[in-house]
Short mmCIF file of C-alpha atoms in Angstrom, two decimals:
data_model
loop_
_atom_site.label_atom_id
_atom_site.label_comp_id
_atom_site.label_asym_id
_atom_site.label_seq_id
_atom_site.Cartn_x
_atom_site.Cartn_y
_atom_site.Cartn_z
CA MET A 1 27.45 -11.84 -15.50
CA SER A 2 26.24 -9.47 -12.99
CA CYS A 3 25.74 -5.15 -13.62
CA GLY A 4 27.51 -4.01 -10.41
CA CYS A 5 24.20 -2.66 -8.79
CA LYS A 6 23.62 -2.81 -4.98
CA THR A 7 22.13 -6.50 -5.40
CA SER A 8 25.00 -7.76 -7.08
CA GLY A 9 26.53 -9.81 -4.50
CA ASP A 10 25.66 -12.93 -6.82
CA SER A 11 24.76 -13.55 -9.83
CA GLY A 12 21.67 -14.71 -8.95
CA HIS A 13 20.65 -11.42 -8.17
CA SER A 14 21.77 -9.93 -11.73
CA CYS A 15 19.20 -7.56 -13.64
CA GLY A 16 20.36 -9.66 -17.24
CA THR A 17 22.60 -7.23 -18.43
CA LYS A 18 25.19 -8.27 -21.02
CA SER A 19 26.15 -5.43 -22.90
CA ALA A 20 29.39 -3.25 -22.68
CA ASN A 21 27.31 -0.20 -22.17
CA GLY A 22 26.51 -1.05 -18.75
CA CYS A 23 23.21 -1.61 -17.01
CA GLU A 24 20.22 -1.27 -19.24
CA SER A 25 17.43 -1.34 -16.61
CA VAL A 26 18.32 1.49 -14.47
CA ASN A 27 14.89 2.07 -12.69
CA THR A 28 14.84 -1.67 -11.68
CA CYS A 29 18.37 -2.52 -10.97
CA GLY A 30 18.78 -1.23 -7.34
CA ASN A 31 21.04 1.75 -7.09
CA SER A 32 23.30 0.56 -10.10
CA TYR A 33 23.17 4.29 -11.47
CA LYS A 34 24.52 6.02 -8.49
CA LEU A 35 28.11 5.17 -9.05
CA SER A 36 28.17 4.33 -12.82
CA VAL A 37 30.19 6.44 -15.07
CA PHE A 38 28.79 7.01 -18.58
CA ASP A 39 31.67 5.94 -20.97
CA TRP A 40 31.54 8.76 -23.65
CA LEU A 41 34.82 7.29 -25.18
CA SER A 42 33.26 3.78 -25.83
CA ASN A 43 32.86 4.30 -29.38
CA VAL A 44 35.91 6.49 -29.89
CA GLN A 45 39.27 4.55 -31.23
CA ASN A 46 42.18 5.29 -29.10
CA PRO A 47 44.70 7.12 -31.62
CA ALA A 48 47.62 6.34 -29.30
CA SER A 49 49.05 2.76 -29.53
CA ASN A 50 49.48 2.38 -25.72
CA ARG A 51 46.18 1.60 -23.95
CA CYS A 52 45.02 2.23 -20.29
CA ASP A 53 45.92 -1.07 -17.87
CA PHE A 54 43.60 -0.27 -15.11
CA VAL A 55 40.21 -1.03 -14.58
CA GLU A 56 37.57 0.20 -12.27
CA VAL A 57 36.05 -2.47 -10.02
CA ARG A 58 33.02 -1.80 -7.63
CA PHE A 59 32.11 -4.37 -4.49
CA LYS A 60 29.11 -4.14 -2.32
CA ASN A 61 27.28 -0.94 -1.74
CA ASP A 62 29.79 2.12 -2.64
CA ARG A 63 32.97 0.58 -2.10
CA LYS A 64 35.15 1.21 -5.63
CA SER A 65 38.74 0.60 -6.59
CA PHE A 66 41.20 0.88 -9.34
CA TYR A 67 42.97 -2.51 -10.14
CA LYS A 68 45.81 -3.07 -12.88
CA ASN A 69 44.99 -5.63 -15.79
CA VAL A 70 48.56 -7.08 -15.94
CA ASN A 71 47.37 -10.30 -17.85
CA ASN A 72 45.62 -8.12 -20.54
CA ILE A 73 42.12 -9.97 -19.70
CA PRO A 74 39.61 -8.92 -22.17
CA LEU A 75 37.09 -7.23 -19.78
CA HIS A 76 34.02 -5.13 -20.06
CA ILE A 77 31.39 -3.47 -18.12
CA GLY A 78 29.83 -6.27 -15.62
CA SER A 79 32.37 -8.64 -15.90
CA VAL A 80 32.76 -10.53 -12.41
CA VAL A 81 36.46 -10.66 -11.75
CA THR A 82 38.79 -11.84 -8.82
CA VAL A 83 41.21 -9.46 -7.71
CA GLU A 84 44.37 -9.25 -5.10
CA SER A 85 43.30 -8.02 -1.56
CA SER A 86 45.06 -8.08 1.96
CA PRO A 87 44.89 -11.13 2.68
CA GLY A 88 43.72 -13.11 0.03
CA HIS A 89 41.60 -12.17 -2.70
CA ASP A 90 38.34 -10.57 -3.24
CA VAL A 91 35.61 -10.78 -6.05
CA GLY A 92 33.97 -7.74 -7.61
CA VAL A 93 32.44 -6.60 -10.72
CA VAL A 94 34.01 -4.22 -13.49
CA SER A 95 32.11 -0.90 -13.86
CA LEU A 96 34.47 1.31 -15.88
CA THR A 97 37.28 0.25 -18.90
CA GLY A 98 39.10 2.48 -21.38
CA GLU A 99 40.68 5.80 -21.51
CA LEU A 100 38.04 7.36 -19.08
CA VAL A 101 39.70 5.13 -16.21
CA LYS A 102 42.66 7.57 -16.20
CA ILE A 103 40.44 10.85 -15.89
CA GLN A 104 38.81 9.15 -12.92
CA MET A 105 42.04 7.83 -11.08
CA LYS A 106 43.06 11.52 -11.51
CA LYS A 107 40.01 13.13 -10.30
CA LYS A 108 40.13 10.61 -7.21
CA ARG A 109 44.00 11.37 -6.71
CA PHE A 110 44.61 7.70 -7.04
CA SER A 111 48.21 6.53 -6.93
CA GLU A 112 49.38 3.92 -9.31
CA GLU A 113 52.24 2.66 -7.07
CA GLY A 114 50.60 0.92 -4.69
CA SER A 115 47.73 -0.57 -6.64
CA TYR A 116 46.46 -4.26 -6.81
CA LYS A 117 46.01 -6.26 -9.85
CA ILE A 118 43.42 -8.36 -11.62
CA TYR A 119 44.08 -12.19 -11.10
CA ARG A 120 41.39 -13.63 -13.21
CA LEU A 121 37.84 -14.06 -14.28
CA ALA A 122 35.98 -15.55 -11.49
CA ASN A 123 35.45 -19.07 -11.93
CA GLN A 124 32.50 -21.19 -10.72
CA LYS A 125 34.38 -21.82 -7.51
CA ASP A 126 35.24 -18.23 -6.51
CA LEU A 127 31.43 -17.57 -7.45
CA GLU A 128 30.19 -20.11 -4.75
CA ILE A 129 32.08 -19.01 -1.96
CA TRP A 130 31.36 -15.54 -2.55
CA GLN A 131 27.30 -16.33 -2.51
CA GLU A 132 27.99 -18.11 1.03
CA ALA A 133 29.77 -15.34 2.34
CA ARG A 134 26.94 -12.86 1.31
CA ASN A 135 24.23 -14.94 2.51
CA LYS A 136 25.61 -14.91 5.91
CA GLU A 137 25.95 -11.18 6.31
CA GLU A 138 22.58 -10.54 7.68
CA ASN A 139 22.86 -12.98 10.37
CA VAL A 140 26.26 -11.81 11.42
CA LYS A 141 25.33 -8.00 11.32
CA ILE A 142 22.24 -9.07 14.01
CA GLU A 143 24.61 -11.28 15.89
CA ALA A 144 27.32 -8.52 16.24
CA ARG A 145 24.73 -5.99 17.28
CA LYS A 146 23.66 -8.33 20.52
CA ILE A 147 27.26 -8.64 21.37
CA SER A 148 28.02 -4.74 21.13
CA TYR A 149 24.84 -4.32 23.22
CA ARG A 150 25.76 -6.53 25.59
CA ILE A 151 29.21 -5.27 26.13
CA GLY A 152 27.45 -1.90 26.61
CA LEU A 153 29.12 0.06 23.68
CA GLU A 154 27.36 3.33 22.34
CA MET A 155 27.55 2.42 18.75
CA LYS A 156 25.34 0.82 15.92
CA ILE A 157 26.42 -1.41 13.44
CA THR A 158 25.05 -0.58 10.08
CA ASP A 159 26.36 -2.86 7.66
CA VAL A 160 28.90 -6.23 7.40
CA GLU A 161 30.44 -6.93 4.01
CA TYR A 162 32.62 -10.42 3.43
CA GLN A 163 35.56 -10.26 1.40
CA GLY A 164 35.31 -12.64 -1.77
CA ASP A 165 37.31 -15.51 -0.19
CA ALA A 166 35.38 -15.16 3.47
CA SER A 167 38.63 -14.22 5.18
CA LYS A 168 37.86 -11.17 6.41
CA VAL A 169 34.46 -9.23 7.73
CA THR A 170 34.49 -5.49 7.89
CA PHE A 171 31.96 -4.12 10.08
CA TYR A 172 30.50 -0.60 9.57
CA TYR A 173 29.30 1.23 12.38
CA THR A 174 28.37 4.90 13.57
CA ALA A 175 28.88 6.06 16.92
CA ASP A 176 29.22 9.73 18.65
CA ASN A 177 32.26 9.42 20.67
CA ARG A 178 35.29 7.21 20.61
CA ILE A 179 34.65 3.56 20.78
CA ASP A 180 37.22 1.20 22.59
CA PHE A 181 37.26 -2.04 20.38
CA ARG A 182 39.52 -4.25 22.38
CA VAL A 183 36.79 -6.28 23.96
CA LEU A 184 34.42 -5.91 21.11
CA ILE A 185 37.03 -7.41 18.51
CA LYS A 186 37.91 -10.54 20.79
CA GLU A 187 34.31 -11.20 20.98
CA LEU A 188 33.58 -11.11 17.02
CA ALA A 189 37.02 -12.82 16.43
CA GLY A 190 36.09 -15.57 18.65
CA THR A 191 32.33 -15.73 17.57
CA PHE A 192 32.83 -15.64 13.59
CA ARG A 193 36.46 -17.25 13.42
CA THR A 194 37.88 -14.75 11.07
CA LYS A 195 39.75 -11.59 10.45
CA ILE A 196 37.77 -8.56 11.93
CA ASP A 197 38.02 -5.13 10.43
CA MET A 198 35.90 -1.97 12.16
CA LYS A 199 35.42 1.10 9.95
CA GLN A 200 33.59 4.24 10.89
CA ILE A 201 31.33 5.77 8.79
CA GLY A 202 29.37 9.29 9.00
CA PHE A 203 25.49 9.15 9.57
CA ARG A 204 24.80 10.43 5.84
CA GLN A 205 26.90 7.47 4.74
CA GLU A 206 24.82 5.25 6.77
CA ALA A 207 21.48 6.76 5.14
CA ALA A 208 22.96 6.48 1.77
CA LYS A 209 23.67 2.68 2.91
CA ILE A 210 20.09 2.09 4.17
CA GLY A 211 18.26 4.19 1.71
CA GLY A 212 14.41 5.42 2.10
CA ILE A 213 11.84 8.08 0.92
CA GLY A 214 12.49 11.50 1.70
CA SER A 215 10.03 14.44 2.54
CA CYS A 216 9.59 15.11 -0.98
CA GLY A 217 8.30 12.15 -1.54
CA ARG A 218 11.31 10.62 -3.49
CA GLU A 219 13.99 8.33 -2.95
CA LEU A 220 16.97 9.87 -0.98
CA CYS A 221 19.60 11.62 -3.04
CA CYS A 222 22.56 10.41 -0.95
CA SER A 223 21.15 6.62 -2.09
CA THR A 224 20.36 7.27 -5.76
CA TRP A 225 22.99 9.83 -7.19
CA LEU A 226 24.56 12.06 -4.58
CA THR A 227 28.22 10.65 -4.13
CA ASP A 228 30.12 13.54 -2.10
CA PHE A 229 28.62 14.98 1.14
CA ARG A 230 29.32 18.83 1.46
CA SER A 231 28.96 20.55 4.84
CA VAL A 232 25.42 22.13 5.48
CA ASN A 233 25.11 24.79 8.20
CA THR A 234 22.41 26.76 9.51
CA ASN A 235 23.46 29.98 7.75
CA VAL A 236 22.34 28.18 4.43
CA ALA A 237 18.73 28.20 6.29
CA ARG A 238 18.69 31.78 7.05
CA TYR A 239 19.71 32.94 3.81
CA GLN A 240 16.89 31.19 2.36
CA GLN A 241 14.67 33.08 4.95
CA LEU A 242 13.64 29.62 6.22
CA SER A 243 12.63 28.81 10.26
CA ILE A 244 15.47 27.01 12.04
CA ASN A 245 13.00 24.03 12.78
CA PRO A 246 15.37 21.09 13.12
CA GLN A 247 12.23 18.81 12.42
CA LYS A 248 11.66 20.21 9.01
CA LEU A 249 14.92 20.80 8.15
CA ALA A 250 16.68 17.61 9.15
CA GLY A 251 16.93 14.61 7.01
CA GLN A 252 16.64 10.74 7.89
CA CYS A 253 20.23 11.04 9.05
CA GLY A 254 19.60 13.54 11.56
CA LYS A 255 21.72 16.17 9.92
CA LEU A 256 20.56 19.12 7.58
CA LYS A 257 19.19 17.99 4.34
CA CYS A 258 21.67 18.12 1.62
CA CYS A 259 19.07 19.57 -0.70
CA LEU A 260 19.65 22.91 0.98
CA ASN A 261 22.71 23.47 -0.77
CA TYR A 262 21.10 23.37 -4.16
CA GLU A 263 19.56 26.68 -4.47
CA LEU A 264 22.16 28.64 -2.32
CA ASP A 265 23.91 30.00 -5.03
CA SER A 266 20.87 31.49 -6.65
CA TYR A 267 19.83 32.91 -3.37
CA LEU A 268 23.32 34.53 -2.52
CA ASP A 269 22.99 36.22 -6.07
CA SER A 270 19.67 37.72 -5.65
CA LEU A 271 20.66 39.00 -1.92
CA SER A 272 23.63 40.71 -3.65
CA HIS A 273 21.51 43.33 -5.04
CA PHE A 274 19.51 43.97 -1.58
CA PRO A 275 20.97 46.10 1.15
CA PRO A 276 22.08 44.49 4.04
CA SER A 277 19.36 42.88 6.67
CA SER A 278 20.62 45.20 9.72
CA THR A 279 19.65 48.49 8.16
CA MET A 280 18.49 51.14 10.13
CA LEU A 281 16.39 53.90 8.71
CA ASP A 282 16.43 57.10 10.30
CA THR A 283 12.55 58.72 10.07
CA GLU A 284 10.80 61.62 11.36
CA LYS A 285 8.57 58.99 13.73
CA GLY A 286 11.47 57.20 14.84
CA ARG A 287 13.84 54.59 13.92
CA ALA A 288 13.04 51.66 11.81
CA PHE A 289 14.63 48.15 11.37
CA CYS A 290 14.47 45.23 8.89
CA ILE A 291 12.38 42.74 9.88
CA LYS A 292 11.89 40.60 6.66
CA ILE A 293 13.16 40.46 3.19
CA ASP A 294 11.41 38.58 0.16
CA VAL A 295 13.73 37.67 -2.35
CA PHE A 296 11.20 36.97 -5.07
CA LYS A 297 9.26 40.42 -4.83
CA LYS A 298 12.39 42.26 -4.22
CA LYS A 299 11.03 43.89 -1.13
CA MET A 300 11.98 44.56 2.11
CA TRP A 301 9.63 44.77 5.43
CA PHE A 302 10.61 47.57 8.22
CA ALA A 303 8.93 48.29 11.44
CA TYR A 304 9.49 51.00 14.05
CA VAL A 305 11.81 50.34 16.78
CA ASP A 306 9.18 51.68 19.43
CA SER A 307 6.10 49.54 17.98
CA SER A 308 7.11 46.87 16.05
CA MET A 309 3.36 45.28 15.23
CA ALA A 310 3.23 46.97 12.33
CA TRP A 311 5.14 46.26 9.41
CA TYR A 312 5.65 48.03 5.97
CA ASP A 313 7.04 46.91 2.94
CA PHE A 314 8.89 48.67 0.51
CA ASP A 315 11.13 47.92 -2.86
CA ILE A 316 14.75 47.88 -2.65
CA ASP A 317 15.16 50.78 -4.73
CA LEU A 318 13.21 53.22 -2.53
CA VAL A 319 15.11 51.68 0.38
CA LYS A 320 18.71 52.38 -1.15
CA LYS A 321 17.28 55.97 -1.90
CA LEU A 322 16.14 56.44 1.96
CA ILE A 323 19.59 54.95 3.21
CA ALA A 324 21.59 57.42 0.53
CA GLY A 325 19.28 60.51 2.15
CA ASN A 326 20.31 59.39 5.84
CA LYS A 327 23.95 59.32 5.02
CA ARG A 328 23.47 63.03 3.76
CA GLY A 329 21.56 63.91 6.97
CA GLU A 330 18.15 63.96 5.82
CA LYS A 331 15.64 62.08 7.47
CA ALA A 332 12.98 60.17 5.65
CA PRO A 333 9.14 60.59 5.75
CA PRO A 334 7.17 58.18 8.27
CA LEU A 335 6.64 54.84 6.92
CA GLU A 336 2.87 55.10 6.60
CA ASP A 337 3.18 58.28 4.02
CA LEU A 338 5.96 56.34 2.03
CA LYS A 339 3.62 53.24 2.25
CA GLN A 340 0.65 55.56 0.66
CA THR A 341 3.11 57.57 -1.79
CA SER A 342 4.56 54.24 -2.94
CA GLU A 343 1.03 52.39 -3.62
CA ILE A 344 -0.07 55.75 -5.58
CA SER A 345 3.09 56.33 -7.72
CA ARG A 346 3.03 52.34 -8.60
CA PRO A 347 0.68 51.49 -11.33
CA SER A 348 -1.23 48.52 -10.58
CA VAL A 349 -0.61 46.11 -13.78
CA ASP A 350 -3.46 43.51 -13.72
CA LEU A 351 -2.03 40.70 -16.13
CA ILE A 352 -5.20 38.63 -15.90
CA GLN A 353 -7.77 41.47 -16.09
CA GLU A 354 -9.66 40.33 -12.82
CA ASN A 355 -10.81 44.11 -12.31
CA SER A 356 -12.89 44.13 -15.41
CA VAL A 357 -16.01 42.15 -14.42
CA ASP A 358 -17.87 42.73 -17.62
CA ARG A 359 -15.10 41.63 -19.94
CA PHE A 360 -17.18 38.22 -20.98
CA GLU A 361 -20.57 40.58 -21.31
CA LYS A 362 -19.56 42.68 -23.94
CA LYS A 363 -19.53 40.14 -26.53
CA SER A 364 -22.65 38.49 -25.29
CA ARG A 365 -24.38 41.68 -25.29
CA SER A 366 -23.76 42.03 -29.26
CA SER A 367 -24.50 38.26 -29.91
CA ASN A 368 -27.75 38.95 -27.85
CA LYS A 369 -28.54 41.88 -30.17
CA ASN A 370 -27.29 40.02 -33.42
CA ARG A 371 -29.83 37.14 -32.18
CA SER A 372 -32.76 39.29 -31.50
CA GLN A 373 -32.76 41.28 -35.07
CA GLY A 374 -32.73 38.02 -36.64
CA GLN A 375 -35.82 36.73 -34.36
CA ASN A 376 -37.78 39.67 -35.41
CA SER A 377 -36.89 39.32 -39.12
CA ASN A 378 -37.91 36.22 -39.07
CA GLN A 379 -41.29 36.66 -37.33
CA ASN A 380 -41.85 39.16 -40.08
CA ARG A 381 -41.37 36.69 -42.93
CA PRO A 382 -44.28 34.83 -44.26
CA ALA A 383 -45.11 31.45 -42.65
CA ASN A 384 -44.48 29.58 -45.60
CA SER A 385 -41.97 31.52 -47.35
CA ASN A 386 -39.09 28.73 -46.21
CA GLN A 387 -41.18 25.73 -46.73
CA GLY A 388 -42.14 26.26 -50.48
CA PRO A 389 -39.55 25.08 -53.27
CA ARG A 390 -37.08 27.35 -54.62
CA LYS A 391 -37.72 29.44 -57.83
CA PRO A 392 -35.13 28.14 -60.72
CA ARG A 393 -32.38 30.74 -61.34
CA ILE A 394 -32.89 32.20 -64.80
CA GLU A 395 -29.78 32.03 -66.38
CA ASN A 396 -29.00 34.58 -69.28
CA GLY A 397 -26.41 34.37 -72.18
CA ASN A 398 -24.06 36.38 -70.46
CA ASN A 399 -24.16 34.82 -67.30
CA SER A 400 -25.59 38.04 -65.45
CA ARG A 401 -27.57 37.80 -62.53
CA PRO A 402 -31.34 38.03 -63.03
CA GLU A 403 -32.99 41.10 -62.24
CA LYS A 404 -34.71 41.43 -58.85
CA THR A 405 -38.46 40.73 -59.13
CA GLU A 406 -40.67 42.75 -56.92
CA LYS A 407 -42.14 40.80 -53.87
CA PRO A 408 -46.22 40.24 -54.19
CA GLU A 409 -48.06 42.05 -51.63
CA ASN A 410 -49.40 40.27 -48.70
CA THR A 411 -52.75 39.33 -49.04
CA ASN A 412 -53.26 39.46 -45.54
CA THR A 413 -52.87 43.15 -45.41
CA LYS A 414 -55.22 43.63 -48.58
CA LEU A 415 -57.97 41.80 -46.73
CA ARG A 416 -57.42 44.10 -43.67
CA ALA A 417 -57.68 47.41 -45.71
CA GLN A 418 -60.94 46.30 -47.46
CA LYS A 419 -62.53 45.37 -44.32
CA GLN A 420 -61.72 48.74 -42.87
CA ASN A 421 -63.24 50.28 -46.08
CA GLN A 422 -66.18 47.95 -46.27
CA PRO A 423 -68.61 50.43 -44.07
CA LYS A 424 -67.90 53.23 -46.82
CA GLN A 425 -68.31 50.94 -50.17
CA GLN A 426 -71.71 49.71 -48.37
CA ALA A 427 -72.95 53.11 -48.45
CA GLN A 428 -72.08 53.68 -51.95
CA GLY A 429 -74.30 51.56 -54.15
CA GLN A 430 -75.34 48.18 -55.12
CA GLY A 431 -72.75 48.36 -57.96
CA GLN A 432 -69.99 49.04 -56.01
CA GLY A 433 -71.03 46.06 -53.91
CA GLN A 434 -70.90 43.71 -56.85
CA ASN A 435 -67.44 45.10 -57.63
CA GLN A 436 -66.17 44.35 -54.17
CA ALA A 437 -67.73 40.51 -54.16
CA GLN A 438 -65.77 40.39 -57.42
CA VAL A 439 -62.59 41.75 -55.91
CA GLU A 440 -62.87 39.44 -53.09
CA LYS A 441 -63.09 36.19 -55.40
CA ASN A 442 -59.98 37.04 -57.04
CA ASN A 443 -57.94 37.69 -54.10
CA THR A 444 -58.96 34.15 -52.58
CA GLY A 445 -58.10 32.74 -56.16
CA ALA A 446 -54.72 34.44 -55.84
CA GLU A 447 -54.07 32.94 -52.20
CA ALA A 448 -55.11 29.74 -53.85
CA GLU A 449 -52.64 29.95 -56.65
CA ASN A 450 -49.59 31.73 -54.48
CA LYS A 451 -49.86 28.85 -51.59
CA PRO A 452 -47.36 26.38 -52.56
CA GLN A 453 -47.27 22.98 -52.17
CA ASN A 454 -45.48 21.77 -49.24
CA PRO A 455 -43.46 18.55 -49.91
CA ALA A 456 -42.20 18.15 -46.44
CA LYS A 457 -45.69 16.50 -45.32
CA LYS A 458 -45.81 13.98 -47.79
CA LYS A 459 -41.98 12.98 -46.28
CA PHE A 460 -43.56 13.29 -42.67
CA LYS A 461 -46.48 10.99 -43.50
CA LYS A 462 -44.31 8.49 -44.86
CA LYS A 463 -42.06 8.79 -41.68
CA PHE A 464 -44.52 8.72 -39.15
CA PRO A 465 -47.89 7.29 -40.35
CA PRO A 466 -50.96 9.03 -38.85
CA LYS A 467 -53.02 7.66 -35.79
CA LYS A 468 -55.60 6.41 -37.75
CA ASP A 469 -53.68 4.12 -39.77
CA ASN A 470 -52.01 2.78 -36.67
CA LYS A 471 -55.34 2.02 -35.20
CA ASP A 472 -56.35 0.21 -38.13
CA SER A 473 -53.32 -2.12 -38.05
CA ASN A 474 -53.73 -2.43 -34.93
CA ALA A 475 -57.31 -3.60 -35.27
#
């Protein structure tokens, strides 16, 4: 079964969808999501006894119609059916069923009186004829273009569609002027031996059938999801303050881009708060006119009529006050003075604090001070203070902290003081000299006792043996 996508002319180009909710692989199934309708009533039971007898059937590209299911055939989205046509019959794919079809018929103002009916589900013979007709469409389009060029008609044949039973061919074309088809139809009918139907389409419909990539880098809106084409004029570009450049504003169809209408309502809403663009200000220096409008910043640029090279931007609130003053007969100050006063009165708010250059240096200075203080304290500490083993904490019975013990005086300071006092002590007597030598011995003994054992050196020797051991092992 086919899903009803653009390439669903035959069952060989199906996306493999067999669910009743429609195509599951939207991104890989052509433009099947362009004309698909989400059935939000599929899981809701119909409280009424009567059910909708109409079904929406889709054909090649964007052609859709509604058909009556007179035989009450069980149909779901993706079913290939044979429907009534004029002349003969046609083959299409069911794109919508249920109560939602009534809403679509009311939206498109479809009348139930002249509606066609569904014959049956398409059998194998119908599908074979349908596939053969679809395979001939490309060659028929090229041949028809050659015939129209030979006759000299100013037209372009965009697409060709065969009916399901191959009894009729529809040629879709685009043209700027009216075309006389009397000679062309005779030539086409004699060449293809079938009924010929000519249908003119617009340039936007042509772009939707062909497809392509827009200037935004995405697939064209008209070939993916856009179903109705609204008129776009140059006033839309003027409202949005765009330059009237046909090369930038025109799409692949040669007309103005449809996306210009997307943001038009928001622009019109914002411009409703602005004074008209034809505003003239009477100043002491002369008359000034509006030369530019910025919707996002809510500003208006003014320039003097005599010298329009210098532009001055003002907020719309200030412009409204100046306009009200002119209506009372008061002339506004020169634009230069207004610009200076507006800049002075308006406080500058720096959201990202770019003006404070030293915003990152405050923290670094405090951290550098802390680091320098820590380094000085580390330098004042004895060299072996951190390497020695920690003293065990004395635990009292009441779990109280041990009393602080006074730190022993540094032996180096004692030695320096003694060396300074040596000449005085030598002048005194031999008895004092003996006492001094005795004190030095006691100090050296205290140094040996206070010097802790360094267990880290033992570990260092184990991990990295000395060079002597390496030489011996190498020898």
